[in-house]
Amino acid sequence: AKVFMSCNLITGMFQRLDKMRKQAFASVCLFGEDNNSTISGVWVWRGKELVFPLSSDWQVDYESYDWKKLDPSSEETKKLVQDYFSWNGTDKDGRKFNQGKIFK
């Protein structure tokens, strides 16, 4: 897919999750280039479990993605969060950062 199409997927997800805006923050990044890209992000909300099951309004799209709980004391997590919040770095396959979007 073209980069702009992948970027539109992020925007669409954010629009569908609008009711979650007061409960969450995210930095979602698009890595790579046309026909070779990935979407990945770091989400923050209150609590220690996935927030989506708490409201049917929040369950849009969440099953389309893989979710991993991060260990806040891990150096790997600290580096990942720093990269995603500063829009730097690469994805796990070495694709370079292309664009980012903030959910707030």
JSON list of C-alpha atoms in Angstrom, two decimals:
[
{"chain": "A", "resi": 1, "resn": "ALA", "atom": "CA", "xyz": [0.00, 0.00, 0.00]},
{"chain": "A", "resi": 2, "resn": "LYS", "atom": "CA", "xyz": [1.05, 3.58, -0.51]},
{"chain": "A", "resi": 3, "resn": "VAL", "atom": "CA", "xyz": [2.29, 5.51, 2.53]},
{"chain": "A", "resi": 4, "resn": "PHE", "atom": "CA", "xyz": [-0.63, 7.95, 2.41]},
{"chain": "A", "resi": 5, "resn": "MET", "atom": "CA", "xyz": [-3.08, 5.02, 2.45]},
{"chain": "A", "resi": 6, "resn": "SER", "atom": "CA", "xyz": [-1.41, 3.54, 5.53]},
{"chain": "A", "resi": 7, "resn": "CYS", "atom": "CA", "xyz": [-1.45, 6.97, 7.17]},
{"chain": "A", "resi": 8, "resn": "ASN", "atom": "CA", "xyz": [-5.19, 7.17, 6.45]},
{"chain": "A", "resi": 9, "resn": "LEU", "atom": "CA", "xyz": [-5.65, 3.86, 8.31]},
{"chain": "A", "resi": 10, "resn": "ILE", "atom": "CA", "xyz": [-4.19, 5.47, 11.44]},
{"chain": "A", "resi": 11, "resn": "THR", "atom": "CA", "xyz": [-6.39, 8.56, 11.10]},
{"chain": "A", "resi": 12, "resn": "GLY", "atom": "CA", "xyz": [-9.46, 6.37, 10.57]},
{"chain": "A", "resi": 13, "resn": "MET", "atom": "CA", "xyz": [-8.74, 4.35, 13.70]},
{"chain": "A", "resi": 14, "resn": "PHE", "atom": "CA", "xyz": [-8.28, 7.54, 15.72]},
{"chain": "A", "resi": 15, "resn": "GLN", "atom": "CA", "xyz": [-11.62, 8.86, 14.45]},
{"chain": "A", "resi": 16, "resn": "ARG", "atom": "CA", "xyz": [-13.42, 5.64, 15.37]},
{"chain": "A", "resi": 17, "resn": "LEU", "atom": "CA", "xyz": [-11.85, 5.72, 18.86]},
{"chain": "A", "resi": 18, "resn": "ASP", "atom": "CA", "xyz": [-12.76, 9.36, 19.49]},
{"chain": "A", "resi": 19, "resn": "LYS", "atom": "CA", "xyz": [-14.83, 8.45, 22.58]},
{"chain": "A", "resi": 20, "resn": "MET", "atom": "CA", "xyz": [-11.63, 7.14, 24.18]},
{"chain": "A", "resi": 21, "resn": "ARG", "atom": "CA", "xyz": [-9.79, 10.48, 23.84]},
{"chain": "A", "resi": 22, "resn": "LYS", "atom": "CA", "xyz": [-10.08, 11.50, 27.49]},
{"chain": "A", "resi": 23, "resn": "GLN", "atom": "CA", "xyz": [-8.86, 8.09, 28.63]},
{"chain": "A", "resi": 24, "resn": "ALA", "atom": "CA", "xyz": [-5.80, 7.44, 26.48]},
{"chain": "A", "resi": 25, "resn": "PHE", "atom": "CA", "xyz": [-2.71, 8.83, 24.78]},
{"chain": "A", "resi": 26, "resn": "ALA", "atom": "CA", "xyz": [-0.84, 7.24, 21.89]},
{"chain": "A", "resi": 27, "resn": "SER", "atom": "CA", "xyz": [2.01, 7.86, 19.53]},
{"chain": "A", "resi": 28, "resn": "VAL", "atom": "CA", "xyz": [1.49, 5.76, 16.41]},
{"chain": "A", "resi": 29, "resn": "CYS", "atom": "CA", "xyz": [4.24, 5.54, 13.82]},
{"chain": "A", "resi": 30, "resn": "LEU", "atom": "CA", "xyz": [4.37, 4.54, 10.20]},
{"chain": "A", "resi": 31, "resn": "PHE", "atom": "CA", "xyz": [7.67, 2.93, 9.26]},
{"chain": "A", "resi": 32, "resn": "GLY", "atom": "CA", "xyz": [8.97, 2.26, 5.75]},
{"chain": "A", "resi": 33, "resn": "GLU", "atom": "CA", "xyz": [7.95, 3.42, 2.32]},
{"chain": "A", "resi": 34, "resn": "ASP", "atom": "CA", "xyz": [5.39, 2.71, -0.39]},
{"chain": "A", "resi": 35, "resn": "ASN", "atom": "CA", "xyz": [4.59, -1.02, -0.62]},
{"chain": "A", "resi": 36, "resn": "ASN", "atom": "CA", "xyz": [6.90, -1.80, 2.33]},
{"chain": "A", "resi": 37, "resn": "SER", "atom": "CA", "xyz": [5.54, -0.26, 5.51]},
{"chain": "A", "resi": 38, "resn": "THR", "atom": "CA", "xyz": [4.27, -1.13, 8.98]},
{"chain": "A", "resi": 39, "resn": "ILE", "atom": "CA", "xyz": [2.10, 0.63, 11.53]},
{"chain": "A", "resi": 40, "resn": "SER", "atom": "CA", "xyz": [3.07, 0.43, 15.19]},
{"chain": "A", "resi": 41, "resn": "GLY", "atom": "CA", "xyz": [2.45, 2.50, 18.28]},
{"chain": "A", "resi": 42, "resn": "VAL", "atom": "CA", "xyz": [2.74, 3.01, 22.00]},
{"chain": "A", "resi": 43, "resn": "TRP", "atom": "CA", "xyz": [-0.54, 3.54, 23.89]},
{"chain": "A", "resi": 44, "resn": "VAL", "atom": "CA", "xyz": [-0.89, 4.79, 27.47]},
{"chain": "A", "resi": 45, "resn": "TRP", "atom": "CA", "xyz": [-3.99, 4.62, 29.68]},
{"chain": "A", "resi": 46, "resn": "ARG", "atom": "CA", "xyz": [-4.88, 4.10, 33.33]},
{"chain": "A", "resi": 47, "resn": "GLY", "atom": "CA", "xyz": [-4.66, 0.61, 34.73]},
{"chain": "A", "resi": 48, "resn": "LYS", "atom": "CA", "xyz": [-2.61, -2.45, 33.94]},
{"chain": "A", "resi": 49, "resn": "GLU", "atom": "CA", "xyz": [-4.86, -4.28, 31.48]},
{"chain": "A", "resi": 50, "resn": "LEU", "atom": "CA", "xyz": [-6.18, -3.54, 27.99]},
{"chain": "A", "resi": 51, "resn": "VAL", "atom": "CA", "xyz": [-8.75, -0.77, 28.21]},
{"chain": "A", "resi": 52, "resn": "PHE", "atom": "CA", "xyz": [-10.83, -1.83, 25.20]},
{"chain": "A", "resi": 53, "resn": "PRO", "atom": "CA", "xyz": [-13.08, -4.43, 26.90]},
{"chain": "A", "resi": 54, "resn": "LEU", "atom": "CA", "xyz": [-14.29, -1.75, 29.35]},
{"chain": "A", "resi": 55, "resn": "SER", "atom": "CA", "xyz": [-16.54, -0.11, 26.75]},
{"chain": "A", "resi": 56, "resn": "SER", "atom": "CA", "xyz": [-18.08, -1.36, 23.53]},
{"chain": "A", "resi": 57, "resn": "ASP", "atom": "CA", "xyz": [-17.40, 2.11, 22.05]},
{"chain": "A", "resi": 58, "resn": "TRP", "atom": "CA", "xyz": [-13.67, 1.45, 22.48]},
{"chain": "A", "resi": 59, "resn": "GLN", "atom": "CA", "xyz": [-13.60, -1.98, 20.87]},
{"chain": "A", "resi": 60, "resn": "VAL", "atom": "CA", "xyz": [-13.44, -0.66, 17.31]},
{"chain": "A", "resi": 61, "resn": "ASP", "atom": "CA", "xyz": [-10.38, -2.02, 15.48]},
{"chain": "A", "resi": 62, "resn": "TYR", "atom": "CA", "xyz": [-8.56, -3.32, 18.55]},
{"chain": "A", "resi": 63, "resn": "GLU", "atom": "CA", "xyz": [-8.83, -6.96, 17.47]},
{"chain": "A", "resi": 64, "resn": "SER", "atom": "CA", "xyz": [-7.12, -6.05, 14.17]},
{"chain": "A", "resi": 65, "resn": "TYR", "atom": "CA", "xyz": [-3.85, -5.39, 15.99]},
{"chain": "A", "resi": 66, "resn": "ASP", "atom": "CA", "xyz": [-1.48, -7.31, 18.24]},
{"chain": "A", "resi": 67, "resn": "TRP", "atom": "CA", "xyz": [-1.13, -5.78, 21.72]},
{"chain": "A", "resi": 68, "resn": "LYS", "atom": "CA", "xyz": [1.80, -6.28, 24.08]},
{"chain": "A", "resi": 69, "resn": "LYS", "atom": "CA", "xyz": [2.04, -5.05, 27.65]},
{"chain": "A", "resi": 70, "resn": "LEU", "atom": "CA", "xyz": [5.32, -3.19, 28.15]},
{"chain": "A", "resi": 71, "resn": "ASP", "atom": "CA", "xyz": [7.51, -3.47, 31.24]},
{"chain": "A", "resi": 72, "resn": "PRO", "atom": "CA", "xyz": [8.15, 0.12, 32.41]},
{"chain": "A", "resi": 73, "resn": "SER", "atom": "CA", "xyz": [11.36, -0.89, 34.22]},
{"chain": "A", "resi": 74, "resn": "SER", "atom": "CA", "xyz": [12.91, -2.49, 31.11]},
{"chain": "A", "resi": 75, "resn": "GLU", "atom": "CA", "xyz": [15.64, -0.58, 29.25]},
{"chain": "A", "resi": 76, "resn": "GLU", "atom": "CA", "xyz": [14.21, -1.93, 25.99]},
{"chain": "A", "resi": 77, "resn": "THR", "atom": "CA", "xyz": [10.81, -0.41, 26.82]},
{"chain": "A", "resi": 78, "resn": "LYS", "atom": "CA", "xyz": [12.36, 2.93, 27.78]},
{"chain": "A", "resi": 79, "resn": "LYS", "atom": "CA", "xyz": [14.21, 3.07, 24.44]},
{"chain": "A", "resi": 80, "resn": "LEU", "atom": "CA", "xyz": [11.06, 2.06, 22.54]},
{"chain": "A", "resi": 81, "resn": "VAL", "atom": "CA", "xyz": [8.93, 4.73, 24.24]},
{"chain": "A", "resi": 82, "resn": "GLN", "atom": "CA", "xyz": [11.62, 7.35, 23.65]},
{"chain": "A", "resi": 83, "resn": "ASP", "atom": "CA", "xyz": [11.80, 6.45, 19.94]},
{"chain": "A", "resi": 84, "resn": "TYR", "atom": "CA", "xyz": [8.02, 6.45, 19.49]},
{"chain": "A", "resi": 85, "resn": "PHE", "atom": "CA", "xyz": [7.46, 9.70, 21.39]},
{"chain": "A", "resi": 86, "resn": "SER", "atom": "CA", "xyz": [10.31, 11.46, 19.55]},
{"chain": "A", "resi": 87, "resn": "TRP", "atom": "CA", "xyz": [9.43, 9.85, 16.18]},
{"chain": "A", "resi": 88, "resn": "ASN", "atom": "CA", "xyz": [12.85, 8.35, 15.60]},
{"chain": "A", "resi": 89, "resn": "GLY", "atom": "CA", "xyz": [14.28, 4.92, 15.00]},
{"chain": "A", "resi": 90, "resn": "THR", "atom": "CA", "xyz": [13.19, 1.88, 13.06]},
{"chain": "A", "resi": 91, "resn": "ASP", "atom": "CA", "xyz": [10.63, -0.89, 13.38]},
{"chain": "A", "resi": 92, "resn": "LYS", "atom": "CA", "xyz": [11.61, -4.45, 14.32]},
{"chain": "A", "resi": 93, "resn": "ASP", "atom": "CA", "xyz": [12.46, -5.20, 10.67]},
{"chain": "A", "resi": 94, "resn": "GLY", "atom": "CA", "xyz": [14.71, -2.14, 10.24]},
{"chain": "A", "resi": 95, "resn": "ARG", "atom": "CA", "xyz": [12.27, 0.09, 8.32]},
{"chain": "A", "resi": 96, "resn": "LYS", "atom": "CA", "xyz": [12.97, 3.76, 9.02]},
{"chain": "A", "resi": 97, "resn": "PHE", "atom": "CA", "xyz": [10.43, 6.10, 10.62]},
{"chain": "A", "resi": 98, "resn": "ASN", "atom": "CA", "xyz": [8.30, 7.82, 7.97]},
{"chain": "A", "resi": 99, "resn": "GLN", "atom": "CA", "xyz": [5.38, 9.58, 9.71]},
{"chain": "A", "resi": 100, "resn": "GLY", "atom": "CA", "xyz": [3.72, 9.72, 13.09]},
{"chain": "A", "resi": 101, "resn": "LYS", "atom": "CA", "xyz": [0.36, 10.66, 14.57]},
{"chain": "A", "resi": 102, "resn": "ILE", "atom": "CA", "xyz": [-0.60, 11.49, 18.15]},
{"chain": "A", "resi": 103, "resn": "PHE", "atom": "CA", "xyz": [-3.86, 10.36, 19.75]},
{"chain": "A", "resi": 104, "resn": "LYS", "atom": "CA", "xyz": [-4.83, 12.66, 22.62]}
]
